[in-house]
Coordinates of C-alpha atoms in Angstrom, one line a residue:
M833 CA 34.8 -8.4 28.3
D834 CA 31.6 -9.7 26.7
E835 CA 30.7 -10.8 23.9
V836 CA 27.6 -8.4 22.5
P837 CA 25.0 -11.2 20.5
A838 CA 25.0 -10.2 16.9
A839 CA 20.9 -9.5 16.9
A840 CA 22.1 -6.3 19.1
T841 CA 24.3 -5.3 16.6
T842 CA 22.4 -5.4 13.6
V843 CA 19.8 -2.5 12.6
P844 CA 16.3 -3.4 11.8
L845 CA 15.5 -2.9 7.6
A846 CA 12.5 -0.5 7.4
A847 CA 9.3 -1.8 8.6
F848 CA 8.3 -1.7 4.4
P849 CA 10.1 -1.6 1.0
I850 CA 12.4 0.4 -0.5
V851 CA 12.4 1.0 -4.5
G852 CA 14.9 2.6 -6.5
I853 CA 14.0 3.5 -9.8
G854 CA 16.7 4.4 -12.6
A855 CA 16.6 5.8 -16.1
S856 CA 18.4 8.3 -18.1
A857 CA 17.0 9.3 -22.3
G858 CA 13.5 9.1 -22.0
G859 CA 12.9 8.6 -18.3
L860 CA 10.7 11.5 -17.8
E861 CA 7.8 9.9 -19.4
A862 CA 8.7 6.7 -17.9
F863 CA 8.6 8.4 -14.2
E864 CA 4.9 9.8 -15.5
A865 CA 3.7 6.5 -16.7
F866 CA 4.9 4.8 -13.9
F867 CA 2.8 7.2 -11.0
R868 CA 0.1 7.4 -12.7
A869 CA 0.1 4.0 -12.6
C870 CA 0.9 3.7 -8.9
P871 CA -1.6 4.2 -6.2
A872 CA -0.8 6.6 -3.4
D873 CA -0.8 4.4 -0.8
T874 CA 1.3 1.3 -1.7
G875 CA 3.0 1.5 1.5
M876 CA 6.6 1.6 -0.2
A877 CA 8.8 4.5 -0.3
F878 CA 10.4 5.6 -3.6
V879 CA 14.0 6.6 -4.4
L880 CA 14.6 8.0 -8.2
V881 CA 18.1 8.3 -9.4
P882 CA 17.4 9.3 -13.3
H883 CA 20.5 10.9 -14.8
L884 CA 20.6 14.4 -14.4
D885 CA 22.5 17.7 -16.3
P886 CA 24.7 18.7 -13.3
G887 CA 24.6 22.2 -14.4
H888 CA 21.1 23.0 -14.0
E889 CA 18.0 22.8 -11.6
S890 CA 15.7 19.8 -12.2
L891 CA 11.8 20.2 -12.3
L892 CA 11.3 16.8 -11.6
T893 CA 10.2 16.9 -8.7
E894 CA 7.2 19.4 -9.7
I895 CA 6.6 17.9 -12.5
L896 CA 6.5 14.3 -10.7
Q897 CA 4.1 15.8 -8.2
R898 CA 1.5 16.5 -11.4
T899 CA 1.5 12.5 -11.8
T900 CA 0.8 11.3 -8.0
A901 CA -1.1 12.1 -4.4
M902 CA 2.3 11.0 -3.0
P903 CA 4.6 13.7 -1.7
V904 CA 7.3 14.1 -4.3
V905 CA 10.5 15.9 -2.8
Q906 CA 14.1 16.4 -4.1
A907 CA 15.9 14.1 -1.2
L908 CA 18.3 15.7 1.5
D909 CA 21.5 14.5 2.8
Q910 CA 20.7 12.5 6.1
V911 CA 16.5 11.8 5.4
T912 CA 14.8 9.3 6.6
V913 CA 12.6 7.7 4.3
A914 CA 8.9 7.3 4.8
A915 CA 6.2 5.2 3.2
D916 CA 4.4 6.6 0.6
H917 CA 7.3 9.3 -0.7
V918 CA 9.1 10.0 -3.2
Y919 CA 12.8 11.1 -3.3
I920 CA 14.7 12.2 -6.0
I921 CA 18.1 12.5 -6.3
P922 CA 19.1 16.3 -6.5
P923 CA 21.3 17.4 -9.7
N924 CA 25.4 16.8 -9.0
R925 CA 24.9 14.5 -6.4
E926 CA 25.5 10.7 -5.2
M927 CA 23.3 9.0 -3.0
S928 CA 23.6 5.8 -1.0
I929 CA 21.2 4.6 1.8
L930 CA 22.5 3.9 5.1
H931 CA 19.9 2.5 7.9
G932 CA 16.9 3.8 5.7
V933 CA 18.0 7.3 5.8
L934 CA 19.7 9.2 2.8
Q935 CA 23.3 9.6 2.2
L936 CA 23.9 12.9 0.2
S937 CA 27.5 13.4 -1.5
L938 CA 29.5 15.7 -4.1
P939 CA 30.7 13.2 -6.7
E940 CA 34.3 12.2 -7.0
L941 CA 34.7 11.3 -10.4
A942 CA 34.5 13.1 -13.7
R943 CA 31.0 13.8 -15.6
G944 CA 30.5 10.3 -18.3
M945 CA 32.5 7.8 -15.5
R946 CA 29.8 7.6 -12.9
M947 CA 27.3 5.4 -12.5
P948 CA 24.8 6.2 -10.0
I949 CA 21.9 4.0 -10.4
D950 CA 24.5 1.4 -9.8
A951 CA 25.9 2.8 -6.3
F952 CA 22.3 4.2 -5.0
L953 CA 20.9 0.2 -5.9
R954 CA 23.9 -1.4 -5.0
S955 CA 23.5 0.6 -1.2
L956 CA 20.1 -0.2 -0.9
A957 CA 20.5 -3.9 -1.2
E958 CA 23.2 -3.9 1.6
D959 CA 21.2 -2.0 3.2
Q960 CA 16.9 -3.5 3.1
A961 CA 18.5 -6.7 1.8
E962 CA 14.8 -8.7 1.0
R963 CA 13.4 -5.4 1.4
A964 CA 14.7 -3.6 -1.4
I965 CA 13.3 -3.5 -5.1
G966 CA 14.7 -2.0 -8.2
I967 CA 13.6 -0.9 -11.3
I968 CA 15.4 0.4 -14.3
L969 CA 12.7 2.4 -16.8
S970 CA 14.2 3.8 -19.9
G971 CA 17.9 4.9 -20.9
T972 CA 21.0 3.7 -22.8
A973 CA 24.5 2.3 -21.6
T974 CA 24.3 -0.2 -18.6
D975 CA 24.1 2.1 -15.6
G976 CA 21.8 0.2 -13.3
T977 CA 23.0 -3.2 -14.3
L978 CA 25.2 -4.2 -11.4
G979 CA 22.5 -2.6 -8.9
L980 CA 20.4 -4.6 -10.0
R981 CA 22.5 -7.5 -9.6
A982 CA 23.4 -6.4 -5.8
I983 CA 19.7 -6.5 -4.8
L984 CA 18.4 -9.9 -6.7
G985 CA 21.8 -11.1 -4.8
A986 CA 20.2 -9.5 -1.4
G987 CA 17.1 -11.7 -1.9
G988 CA 15.0 -8.3 -3.4
V989 CA 13.0 -7.9 -6.2
C990 CA 14.0 -6.4 -9.7
M991 CA 12.3 -4.8 -12.8
V992 CA 12.9 -3.6 -15.9
Q993 CA 10.4 -2.0 -18.5
E994 CA 9.1 -3.3 -21.6
P995 CA 11.5 -2.6 -23.9
A996 CA 8.9 -2.1 -26.7
T997 CA 7.5 0.4 -24.3
A998 CA 10.6 2.3 -23.3
K999 CA 11.8 5.1 -25.3
Y1000 CA 15.4 4.1 -25.4
D1001 CA 15.8 0.8 -24.7
G1002 CA 19.1 0.3 -24.0
M1003 CA 19.5 0.2 -20.3

């Protein structure tokens, strides 16, 4: 049996960078400031992973749509990300990305034990390598730390909000 060349089995990276952005406490203000300053035609996709109350619908999509000309949507399972779009994790879901396609699932761990930002950023690093960008905004605790390390290890770019401008600088 002939071996399949390695290049034939690899999936190409998205043709544009994918930016994963995590935040918790104070994140709404940070997201609004970020998208007010962000041009609508960056050629990048933005995937937001805020800490949301799992029992309530989020208004983040509607709120952020007022701050950017990019389409802002709640992420759906099996949606291929597109450049110049903003996707927001739904409440009570975990999210990853595989071949540029968002994967949603129900959380396996109890609330308070989950690290949704780390989980998404790690999958982003594995999926997009040097095209992965990770950003951590306002919040407390350490969710996102391991995900940023994974992105750096894959050759991607990481940024954090200037602590002096964050409502909560613990993340």
